[in-house]
Coordinates of C-alpha atoms in Angstrom, one line a residue:
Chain A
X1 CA -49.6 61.2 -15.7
X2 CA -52.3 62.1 -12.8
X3 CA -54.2 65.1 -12.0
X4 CA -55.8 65.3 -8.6
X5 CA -59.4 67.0 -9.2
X6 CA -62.1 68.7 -6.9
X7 CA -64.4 65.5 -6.1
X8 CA -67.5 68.4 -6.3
X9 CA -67.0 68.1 -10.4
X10 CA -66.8 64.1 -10.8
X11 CA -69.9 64.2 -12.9
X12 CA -68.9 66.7 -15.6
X13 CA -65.2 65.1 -16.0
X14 CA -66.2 62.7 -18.3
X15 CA -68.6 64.8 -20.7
X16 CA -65.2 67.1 -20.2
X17 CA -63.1 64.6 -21.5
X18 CA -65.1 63.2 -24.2
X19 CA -65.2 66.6 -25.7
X20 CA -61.5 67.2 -25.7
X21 CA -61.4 64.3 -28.0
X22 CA -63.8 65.9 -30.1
X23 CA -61.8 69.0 -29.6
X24 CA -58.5 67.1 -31.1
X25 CA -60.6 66.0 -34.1
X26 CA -61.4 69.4 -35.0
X27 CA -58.0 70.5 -34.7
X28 CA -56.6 67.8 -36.3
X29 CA -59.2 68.6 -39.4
X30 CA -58.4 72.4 -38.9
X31 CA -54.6 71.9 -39.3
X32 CA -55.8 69.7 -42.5
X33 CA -57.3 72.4 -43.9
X34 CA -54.6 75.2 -42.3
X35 CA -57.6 77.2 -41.0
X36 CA -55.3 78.8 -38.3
X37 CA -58.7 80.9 -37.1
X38 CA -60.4 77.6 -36.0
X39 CA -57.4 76.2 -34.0
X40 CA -56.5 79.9 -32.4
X41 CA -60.1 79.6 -31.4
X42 CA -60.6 75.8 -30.2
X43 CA -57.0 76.6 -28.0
X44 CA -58.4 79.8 -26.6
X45 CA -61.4 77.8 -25.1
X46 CA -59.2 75.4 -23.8
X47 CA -57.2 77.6 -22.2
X48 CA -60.0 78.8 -20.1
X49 CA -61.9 75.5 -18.9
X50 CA -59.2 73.1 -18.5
X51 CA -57.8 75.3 -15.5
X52 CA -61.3 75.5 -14.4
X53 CA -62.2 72.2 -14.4
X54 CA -58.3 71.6 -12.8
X55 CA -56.5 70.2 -16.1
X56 CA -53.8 73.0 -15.7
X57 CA -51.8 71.2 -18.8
X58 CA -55.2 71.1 -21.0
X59 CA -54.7 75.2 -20.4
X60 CA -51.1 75.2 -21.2
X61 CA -52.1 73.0 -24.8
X62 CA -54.5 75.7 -25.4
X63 CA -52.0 78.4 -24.7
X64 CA -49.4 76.3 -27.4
X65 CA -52.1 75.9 -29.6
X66 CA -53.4 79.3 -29.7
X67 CA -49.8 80.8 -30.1
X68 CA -48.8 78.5 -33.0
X69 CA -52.1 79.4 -34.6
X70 CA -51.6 83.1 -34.4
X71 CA -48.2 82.6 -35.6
X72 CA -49.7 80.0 -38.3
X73 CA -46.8 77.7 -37.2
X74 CA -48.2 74.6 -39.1
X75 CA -45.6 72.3 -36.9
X76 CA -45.6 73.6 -34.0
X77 CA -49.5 73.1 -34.2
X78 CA -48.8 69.5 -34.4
X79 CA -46.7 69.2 -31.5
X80 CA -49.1 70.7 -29.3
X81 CA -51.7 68.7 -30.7
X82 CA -50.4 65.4 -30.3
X83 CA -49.3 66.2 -26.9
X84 CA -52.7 67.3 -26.1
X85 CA -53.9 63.5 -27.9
X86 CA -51.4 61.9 -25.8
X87 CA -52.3 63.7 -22.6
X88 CA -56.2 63.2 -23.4
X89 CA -55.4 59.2 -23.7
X90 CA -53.4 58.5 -20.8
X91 CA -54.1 61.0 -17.9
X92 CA -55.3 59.5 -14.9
X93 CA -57.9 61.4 -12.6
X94 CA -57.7 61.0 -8.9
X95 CA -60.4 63.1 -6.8
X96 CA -59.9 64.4 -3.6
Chain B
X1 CA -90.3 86.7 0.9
X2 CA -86.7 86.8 -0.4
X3 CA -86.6 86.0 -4.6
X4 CA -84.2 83.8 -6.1
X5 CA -81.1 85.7 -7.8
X6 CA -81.4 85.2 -11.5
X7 CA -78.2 85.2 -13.4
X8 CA -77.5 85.3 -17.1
X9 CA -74.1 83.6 -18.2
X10 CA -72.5 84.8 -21.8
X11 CA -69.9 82.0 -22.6
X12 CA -69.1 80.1 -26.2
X13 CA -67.9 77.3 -24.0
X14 CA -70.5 74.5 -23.1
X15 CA -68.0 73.1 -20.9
X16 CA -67.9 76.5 -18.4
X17 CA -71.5 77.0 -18.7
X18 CA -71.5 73.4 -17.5
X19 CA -69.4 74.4 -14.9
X20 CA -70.7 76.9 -13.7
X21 CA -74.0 75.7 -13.4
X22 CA -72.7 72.8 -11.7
X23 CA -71.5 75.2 -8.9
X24 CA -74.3 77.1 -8.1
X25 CA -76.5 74.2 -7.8
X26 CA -74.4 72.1 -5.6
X27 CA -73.8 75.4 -3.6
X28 CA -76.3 78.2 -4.3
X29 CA -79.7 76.5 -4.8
X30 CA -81.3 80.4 -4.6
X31 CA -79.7 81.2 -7.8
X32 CA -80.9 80.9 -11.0
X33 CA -78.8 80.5 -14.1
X34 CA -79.8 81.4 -17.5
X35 CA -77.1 79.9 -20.1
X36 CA -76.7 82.4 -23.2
X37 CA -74.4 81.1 -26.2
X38 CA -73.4 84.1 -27.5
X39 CA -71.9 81.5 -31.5
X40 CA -75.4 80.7 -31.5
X41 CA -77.8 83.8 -30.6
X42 CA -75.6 86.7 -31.2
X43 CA -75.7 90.0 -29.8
X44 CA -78.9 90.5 -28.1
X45 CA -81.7 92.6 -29.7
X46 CA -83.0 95.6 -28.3
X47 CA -85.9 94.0 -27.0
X48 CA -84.0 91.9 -24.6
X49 CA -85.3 92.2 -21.0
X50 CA -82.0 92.7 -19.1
X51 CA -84.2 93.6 -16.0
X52 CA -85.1 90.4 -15.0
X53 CA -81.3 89.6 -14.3
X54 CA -79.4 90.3 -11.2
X55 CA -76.2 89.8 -12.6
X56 CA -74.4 89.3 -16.0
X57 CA -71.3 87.5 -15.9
X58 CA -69.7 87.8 -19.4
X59 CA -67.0 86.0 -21.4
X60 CA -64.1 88.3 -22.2
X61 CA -63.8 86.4 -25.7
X62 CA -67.0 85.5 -27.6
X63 CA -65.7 83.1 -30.2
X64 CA -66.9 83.8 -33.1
X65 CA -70.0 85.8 -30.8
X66 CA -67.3 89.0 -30.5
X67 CA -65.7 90.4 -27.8
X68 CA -67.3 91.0 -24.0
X69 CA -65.9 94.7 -23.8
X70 CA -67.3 95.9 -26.9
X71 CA -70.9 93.9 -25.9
X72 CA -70.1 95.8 -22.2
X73 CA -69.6 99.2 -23.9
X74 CA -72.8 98.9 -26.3
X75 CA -74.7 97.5 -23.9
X76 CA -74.5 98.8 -20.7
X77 CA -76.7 102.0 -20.9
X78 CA -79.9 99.3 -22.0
X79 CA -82.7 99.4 -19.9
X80 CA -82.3 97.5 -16.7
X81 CA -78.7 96.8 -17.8
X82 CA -77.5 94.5 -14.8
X83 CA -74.5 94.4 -12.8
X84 CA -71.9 92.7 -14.7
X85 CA -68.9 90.4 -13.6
X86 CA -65.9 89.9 -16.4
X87 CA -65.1 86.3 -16.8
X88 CA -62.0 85.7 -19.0
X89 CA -59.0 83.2 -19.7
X90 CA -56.9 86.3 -20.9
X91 CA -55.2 86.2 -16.9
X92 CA -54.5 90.4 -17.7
X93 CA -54.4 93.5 -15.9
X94 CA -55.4 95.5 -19.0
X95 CA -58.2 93.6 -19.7
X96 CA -59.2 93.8 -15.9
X97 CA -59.0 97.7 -16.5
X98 CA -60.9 98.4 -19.3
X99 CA -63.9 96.2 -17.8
X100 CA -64.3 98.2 -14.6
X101 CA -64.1 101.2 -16.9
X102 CA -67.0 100.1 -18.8
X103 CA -68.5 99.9 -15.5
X104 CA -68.0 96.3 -14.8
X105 CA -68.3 95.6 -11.0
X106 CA -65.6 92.7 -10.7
X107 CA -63.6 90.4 -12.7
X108 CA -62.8 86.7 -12.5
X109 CA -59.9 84.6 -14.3
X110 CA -60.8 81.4 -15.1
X111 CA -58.3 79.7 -13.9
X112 CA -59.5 81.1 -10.3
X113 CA -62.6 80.1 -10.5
X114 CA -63.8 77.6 -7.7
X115 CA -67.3 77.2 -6.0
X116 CA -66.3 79.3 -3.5
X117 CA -65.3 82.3 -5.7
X118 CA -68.0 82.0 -7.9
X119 CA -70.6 82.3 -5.2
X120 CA -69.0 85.2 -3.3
X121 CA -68.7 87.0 -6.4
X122 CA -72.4 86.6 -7.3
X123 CA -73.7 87.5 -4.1
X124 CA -71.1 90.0 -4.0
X125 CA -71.9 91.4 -7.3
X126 CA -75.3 91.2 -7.4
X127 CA -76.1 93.1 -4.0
X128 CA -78.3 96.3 -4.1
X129 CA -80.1 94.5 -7.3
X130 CA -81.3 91.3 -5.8
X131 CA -83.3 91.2 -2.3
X132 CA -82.2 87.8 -1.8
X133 CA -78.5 88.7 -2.3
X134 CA -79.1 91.7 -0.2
X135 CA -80.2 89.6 2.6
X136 CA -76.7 87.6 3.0
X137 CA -75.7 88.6 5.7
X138 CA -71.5 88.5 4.6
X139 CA -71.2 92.6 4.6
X140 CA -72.0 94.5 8.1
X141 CA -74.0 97.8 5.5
X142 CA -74.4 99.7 9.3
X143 CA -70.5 99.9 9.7
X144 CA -70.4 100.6 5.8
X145 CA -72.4 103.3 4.8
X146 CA -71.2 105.3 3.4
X147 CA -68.5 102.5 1.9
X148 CA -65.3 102.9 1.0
X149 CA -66.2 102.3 -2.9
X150 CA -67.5 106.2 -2.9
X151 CA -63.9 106.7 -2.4
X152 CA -62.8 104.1 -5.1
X153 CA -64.3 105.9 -7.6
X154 CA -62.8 108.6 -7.6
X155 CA -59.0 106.8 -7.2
X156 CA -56.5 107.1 -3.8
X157 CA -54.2 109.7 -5.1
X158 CA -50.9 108.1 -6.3
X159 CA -52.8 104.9 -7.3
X160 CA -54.5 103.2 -10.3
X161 CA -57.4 101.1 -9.2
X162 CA -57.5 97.5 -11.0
X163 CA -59.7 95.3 -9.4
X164 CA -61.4 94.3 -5.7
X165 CA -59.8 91.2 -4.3
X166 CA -60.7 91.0 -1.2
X167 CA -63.5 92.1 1.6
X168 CA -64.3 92.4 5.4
X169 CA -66.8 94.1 7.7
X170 CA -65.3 97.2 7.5
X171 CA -62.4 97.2 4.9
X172 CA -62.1 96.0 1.3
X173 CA -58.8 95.3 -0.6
X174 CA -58.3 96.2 -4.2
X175 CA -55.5 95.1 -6.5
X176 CA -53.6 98.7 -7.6
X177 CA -51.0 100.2 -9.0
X178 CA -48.5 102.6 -7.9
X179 CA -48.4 104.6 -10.3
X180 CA -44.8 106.0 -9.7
X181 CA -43.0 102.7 -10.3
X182 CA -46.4 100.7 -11.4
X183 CA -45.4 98.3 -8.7
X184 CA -48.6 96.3 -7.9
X185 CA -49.9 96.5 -4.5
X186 CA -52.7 95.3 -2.2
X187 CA -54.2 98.6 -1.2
X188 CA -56.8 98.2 1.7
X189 CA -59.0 100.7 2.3
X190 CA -60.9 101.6 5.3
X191 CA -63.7 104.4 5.0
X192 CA -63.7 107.2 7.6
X193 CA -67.3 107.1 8.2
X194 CA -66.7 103.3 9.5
X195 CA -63.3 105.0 11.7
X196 CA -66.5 106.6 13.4
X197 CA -66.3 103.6 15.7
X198 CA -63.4 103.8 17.8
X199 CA -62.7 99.8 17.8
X200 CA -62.0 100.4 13.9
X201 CA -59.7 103.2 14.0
X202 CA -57.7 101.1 16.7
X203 CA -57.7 97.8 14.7
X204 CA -56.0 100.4 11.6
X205 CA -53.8 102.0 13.8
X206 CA -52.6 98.6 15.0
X207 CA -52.4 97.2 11.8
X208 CA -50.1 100.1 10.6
X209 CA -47.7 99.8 13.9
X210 CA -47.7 96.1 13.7
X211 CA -46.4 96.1 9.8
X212 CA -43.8 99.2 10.2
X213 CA -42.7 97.8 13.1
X214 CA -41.7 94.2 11.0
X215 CA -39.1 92.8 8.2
X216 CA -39.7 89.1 7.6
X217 CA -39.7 87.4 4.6
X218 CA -42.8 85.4 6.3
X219 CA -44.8 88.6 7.1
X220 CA -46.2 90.8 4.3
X221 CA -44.6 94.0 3.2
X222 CA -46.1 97.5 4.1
X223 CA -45.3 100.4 0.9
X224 CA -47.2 103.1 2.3
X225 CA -49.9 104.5 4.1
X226 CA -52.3 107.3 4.8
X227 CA -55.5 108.6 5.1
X228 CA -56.9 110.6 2.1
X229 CA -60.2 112.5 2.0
X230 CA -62.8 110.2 3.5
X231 CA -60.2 107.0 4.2
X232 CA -57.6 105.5 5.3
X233 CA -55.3 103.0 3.4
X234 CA -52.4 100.6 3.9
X235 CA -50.5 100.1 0.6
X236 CA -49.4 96.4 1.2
X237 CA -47.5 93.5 -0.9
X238 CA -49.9 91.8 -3.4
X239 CA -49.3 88.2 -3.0
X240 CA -51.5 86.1 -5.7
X241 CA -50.3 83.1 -5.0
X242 CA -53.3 82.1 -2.7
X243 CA -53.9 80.9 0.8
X244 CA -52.7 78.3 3.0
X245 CA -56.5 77.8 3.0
X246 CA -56.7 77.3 -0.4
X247 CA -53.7 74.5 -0.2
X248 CA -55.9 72.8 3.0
X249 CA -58.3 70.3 0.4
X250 CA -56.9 67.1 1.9
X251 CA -53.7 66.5 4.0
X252 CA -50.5 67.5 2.9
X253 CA -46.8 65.4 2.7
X254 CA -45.5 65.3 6.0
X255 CA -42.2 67.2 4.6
X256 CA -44.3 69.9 2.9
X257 CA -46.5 70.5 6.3
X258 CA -42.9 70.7 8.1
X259 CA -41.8 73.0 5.6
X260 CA -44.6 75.4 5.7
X261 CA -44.8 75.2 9.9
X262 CA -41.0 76.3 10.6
X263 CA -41.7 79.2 8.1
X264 CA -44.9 80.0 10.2
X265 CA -42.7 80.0 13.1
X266 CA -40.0 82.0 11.5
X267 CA -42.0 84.6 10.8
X268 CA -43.8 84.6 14.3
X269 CA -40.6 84.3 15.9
X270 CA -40.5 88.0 14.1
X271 CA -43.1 89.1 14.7
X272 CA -43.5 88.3 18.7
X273 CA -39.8 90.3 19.0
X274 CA -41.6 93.0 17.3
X275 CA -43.7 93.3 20.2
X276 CA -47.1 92.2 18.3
X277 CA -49.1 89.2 19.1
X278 CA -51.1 88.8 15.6
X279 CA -54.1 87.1 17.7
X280 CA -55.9 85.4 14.6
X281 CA -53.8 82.9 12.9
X282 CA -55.5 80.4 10.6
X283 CA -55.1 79.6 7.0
X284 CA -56.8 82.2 5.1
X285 CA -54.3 84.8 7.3
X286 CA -51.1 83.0 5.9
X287 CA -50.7 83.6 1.8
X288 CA -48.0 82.2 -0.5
X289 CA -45.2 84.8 -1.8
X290 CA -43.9 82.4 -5.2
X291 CA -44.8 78.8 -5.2
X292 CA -43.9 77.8 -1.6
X293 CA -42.8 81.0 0.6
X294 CA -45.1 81.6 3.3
X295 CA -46.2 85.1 4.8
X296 CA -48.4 86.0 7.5
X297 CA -50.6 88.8 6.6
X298 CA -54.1 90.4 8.1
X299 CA -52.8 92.1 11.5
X300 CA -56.1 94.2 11.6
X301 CA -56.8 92.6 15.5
X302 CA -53.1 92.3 16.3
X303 CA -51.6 94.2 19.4
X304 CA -48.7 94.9 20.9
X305 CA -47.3 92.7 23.7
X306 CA -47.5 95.5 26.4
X307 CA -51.1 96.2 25.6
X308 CA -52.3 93.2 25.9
X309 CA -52.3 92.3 29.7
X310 CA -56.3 93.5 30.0
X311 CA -59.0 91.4 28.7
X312 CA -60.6 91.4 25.0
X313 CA -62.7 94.1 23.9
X314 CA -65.7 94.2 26.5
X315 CA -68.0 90.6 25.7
X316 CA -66.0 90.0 22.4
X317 CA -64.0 87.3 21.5
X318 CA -61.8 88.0 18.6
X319 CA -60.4 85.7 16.3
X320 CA -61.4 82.3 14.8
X321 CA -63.2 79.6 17.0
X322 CA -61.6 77.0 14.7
X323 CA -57.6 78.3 16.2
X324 CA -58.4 80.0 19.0
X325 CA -56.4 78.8 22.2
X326 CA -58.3 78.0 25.3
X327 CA -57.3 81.5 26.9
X328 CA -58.8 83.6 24.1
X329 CA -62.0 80.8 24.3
X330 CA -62.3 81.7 27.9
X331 CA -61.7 86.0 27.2
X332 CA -58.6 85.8 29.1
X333 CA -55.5 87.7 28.1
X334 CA -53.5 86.2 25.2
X335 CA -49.8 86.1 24.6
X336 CA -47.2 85.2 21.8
X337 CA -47.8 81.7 23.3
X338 CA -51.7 82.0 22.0
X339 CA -50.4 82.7 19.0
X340 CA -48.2 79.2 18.8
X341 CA -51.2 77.4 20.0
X342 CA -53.1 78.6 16.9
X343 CA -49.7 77.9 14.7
X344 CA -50.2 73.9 16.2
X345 CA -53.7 73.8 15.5
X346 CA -52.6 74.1 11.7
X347 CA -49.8 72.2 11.6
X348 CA -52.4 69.5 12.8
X349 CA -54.6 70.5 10.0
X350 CA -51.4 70.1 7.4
X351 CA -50.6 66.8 8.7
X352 CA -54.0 65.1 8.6
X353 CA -56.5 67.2 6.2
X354 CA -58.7 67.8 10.0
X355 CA -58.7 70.1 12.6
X356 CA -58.1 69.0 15.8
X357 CA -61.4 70.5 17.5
X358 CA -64.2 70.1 15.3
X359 CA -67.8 70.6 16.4
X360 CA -71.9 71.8 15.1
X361 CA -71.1 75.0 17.1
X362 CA -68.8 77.5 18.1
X363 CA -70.3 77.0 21.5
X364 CA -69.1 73.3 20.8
X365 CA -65.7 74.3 19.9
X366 CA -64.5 76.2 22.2
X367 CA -65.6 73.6 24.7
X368 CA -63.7 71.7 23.4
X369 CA -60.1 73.8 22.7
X370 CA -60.9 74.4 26.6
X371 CA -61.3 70.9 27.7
X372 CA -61.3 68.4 25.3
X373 CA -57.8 66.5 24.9
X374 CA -55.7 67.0 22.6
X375 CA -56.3 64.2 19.5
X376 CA -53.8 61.2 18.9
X377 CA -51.9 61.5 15.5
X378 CA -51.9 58.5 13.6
X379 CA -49.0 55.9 14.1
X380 CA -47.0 56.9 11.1
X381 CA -47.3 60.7 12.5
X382 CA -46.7 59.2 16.4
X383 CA -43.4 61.1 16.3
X384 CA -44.5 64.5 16.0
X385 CA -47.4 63.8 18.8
X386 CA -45.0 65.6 21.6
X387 CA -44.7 68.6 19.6
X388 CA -48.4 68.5 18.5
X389 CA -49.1 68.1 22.6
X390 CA -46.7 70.8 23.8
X391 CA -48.3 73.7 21.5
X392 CA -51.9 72.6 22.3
X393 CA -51.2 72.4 25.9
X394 CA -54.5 73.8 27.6
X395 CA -52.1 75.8 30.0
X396 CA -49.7 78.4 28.2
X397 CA -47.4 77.8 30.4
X398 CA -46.9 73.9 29.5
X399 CA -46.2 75.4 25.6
X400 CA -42.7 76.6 24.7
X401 CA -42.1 80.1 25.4
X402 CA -41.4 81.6 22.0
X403 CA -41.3 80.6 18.7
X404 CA -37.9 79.8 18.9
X405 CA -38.2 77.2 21.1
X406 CA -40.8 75.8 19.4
X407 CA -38.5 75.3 16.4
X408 CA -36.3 73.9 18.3
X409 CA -38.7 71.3 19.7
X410 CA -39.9 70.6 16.0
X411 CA -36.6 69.7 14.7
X412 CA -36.4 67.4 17.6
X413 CA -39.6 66.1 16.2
X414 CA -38.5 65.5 12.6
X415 CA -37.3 61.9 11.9

């Protein structure tokens, strides 16, 4: 998977990214601990900065996450967040 | 002595704040953000000195900080209580609403945001507050006082403002709603005051005839229009899928830039047996209706064919030095043909990311739409070189003589 970003925001991709993964931690210990309010949250903010930094599928994740949270769907929680994991691990960034 | 524009951002997320920051520095160096994590610090006290900001732009949700519209509501009537921009993920109309009833001057989704946008919006924003964003020169205030937002304020009959989406010298474009059918429209509005000057009124009226006068699925769609009290307005289709400007970062597929150009010419081919020459073609004149239909839109400098056999207005040259073709460079009398020559200088800028005429000046680049040659393609794009040639052709009369057959000559060019 590839994502073609704005070459203007090369130096805040990888603070970005590294906080995603810190992101997919706290989700991961929110879902532990079925604190819905945390993950509605943590999905809310990504729904807002990964379209503005360009990662339209971070926003989409964040949309998943934040319905399955307000819908305390337990499982479909963990699908978004492993997509989100996998997406995270593998995408490739290509600036223009 | 202009003064830097201070700004205060409200936003749980380090990662915008970042972001934003990021963009005014790389392209607003007289502004002056102040970050404001509204987890951490909370609601501000009643000591908080909201004069020494120009602008607020605040987060639609707070985290666990609240909610922007109830800080907007409780807020606003503080002393020195700045301009404020809404900033939200939420993408909705409502939301948009209920800010700009609380007073807010604008609203951004952040999934719009670029650079660009964020600059405009807080120069636009913070005008009247800030002498240094009062000195940008973007907004002619002679040809706008009194504005058309006196008029805003008090609604167009028959509409429900939303938002402002767009501006010019002597017009601004709101997103509304009609409210018999709540059909969303682009609803540009021109003040009276500014109809003062003749050249205005003319560029409305011709704006009006050009749009009644067309059906295209490649030209935008006119729903109404009128002149109420103290305006005039054209009720027009809201397209929010963009510009072809916006598409521009970077060359496209050869297949996609083909695409998009025999839809430009479909709809000129409309428009030209219409009887209107549009006269400024360039990418932020062509939006996106969907994902990939395109529609020609802005006609405010258009005319009609027959008109158009005198010179521009009097020591003016209208339209964009970047597309301009040598005839409207040199003030001559333009034709549909002008209009294709504007159509190729796209297409060029589809196919290779660059314009063909490029230059430190206008000066520079109308020299050189006059007399420069026309630029080689690359050997991969060799085959469409005759059609590139035959639209930029200095002489009209070496271009094809309607849109039509410059279709024709483009699938001739397609391999």
């Amino acid at each position: 998977m590839e994502v073609e970003l704005d070459g203007g925001i090369e130096p805040l991709v990888g603070n970005y990214m590294t906080n995603r993964r810190k992101d997919i931690a706290a989700l991961q210990e929110a879902l532990d601990g079925a604190d819905f309010g945390r993950i509605a949250a943590l999905g809310h903010r990504m729904k807002g900065n990964g379209a503005s930094f360009g990662f339209h599928r971070i926003s989409e994740l964040g949309v998943e996450l934040e319905d399955a949270a307000m819908g305390e769907d337990a499982s479909a929680v963990a699908t978004a967040l492993a997509a989100l994991s996998d997406y995270v691990d593998n995408v490739k960034v290509v600036y223009r | 002595m202009s003064r830097d524009i201070n700004v205060l951002l409200v936003d749980d997320c380090p990662d915008f704040r970042a972001l934003v920051r990021h963009y005014l520095r790389q392209n607003a160096p007289d502004v002056t953000l102040t970050d404001y994590d509204p987890e951490v610090q909370g609601l501000p006290a009643d000591s908080f000195r909201w004069s020494r900001y120009d602008l607020l732009l605040l987060d639609y949700q707070l985290g666990d900080g609240g909610d922007g519209l109830s800080w907007l509501a409780e807020l606003r009537d503080k002393d020195g209580f700045p301009p404020t921009v809404l900033v939200t993920a939420q993408g909705n109309e409502y939301v948009a609403v209920r800010a700009l009833k609380l007073g807010a001057e604008d609203y951004i989704r952040k999934q719009d945001l670029t650079a660009t946008r964020l600059v405009e919006v807080v120069r636009e924003a913070s005008r009247g507050r800030s002498p240094a964003a009062a000195a940008v020169p973007s907004v002619n205030k002679t040809t706008l006082q009194p504005g058309p937002e006196e008029t805003v304020v008090r609604g167009i009959n028959g509409y429900r403002m939303m938002r402002k989406i767009g501006a010019g010298t002597q017009s601004r474009i709101y997103l509304a709603e009609r409210l018999s059918d709540d059909l969303q429209v682009a609803l540009k509005i021109v003040a009276i005051s500014a109809m003062d000057d003749e050249d205005v009124l003319r560029r409305f009226e011709r704006e009006v005839n050009a749009l009644e006068r067309i059906a295209s699925p490649h030209v935008v769609r006119l729903f109404d229009q009128a002149f109420a009290d103290d305006c005039g307005y054209i009720a027009m289709e809201h397209l929010p899928g963009g510009d072809l400007r916006e598409r521009m970062d970077g060359q496209f597929d050869e297949d996609v830039a083909v695409d998009w150009m025999r839809q430009l010419l479909q709809g000129l081919a409309v428009i030209h047996s219409a009887g209107v020459i549009h006269r400024d073609l360039k990418p932020t004149n062509v939006l996106f209706r969907g994902a990939d239909t395109l529609v020609i839109a802005d006609f405010g400098i258009s005319r009609p064919i027959d008109t158009d056999t005198e010179h521009t207005t009097e020591g003016m040259l209208l339209g964009t030095p970047a597309y301009m073709s040598p005839e409207q460079c040199l003030g001559d009398s333009v034709d549909a043909r002008s209009d294709l020559y504007s159509a190729g200088v796209m297409f060029v800028e589809m196919l290779t990311g660059l314009r063909p005429f490029r230059g430190r000046s206008v000066a520079a680049i109308l020299h050189q739409h006059v007399h420069e040659p026309i630029p080689r393609l690359d050997a991969t794009l060799a085959h469409q070189q005759p059609f590139v040639d035959a639209l930029l052709s200095k002489q009209r009369a070496d271009r094809p003589a309607t849109a039509g057959e410059a279709l024709e000559l483009m699938q001739a060019s397609v391999h």
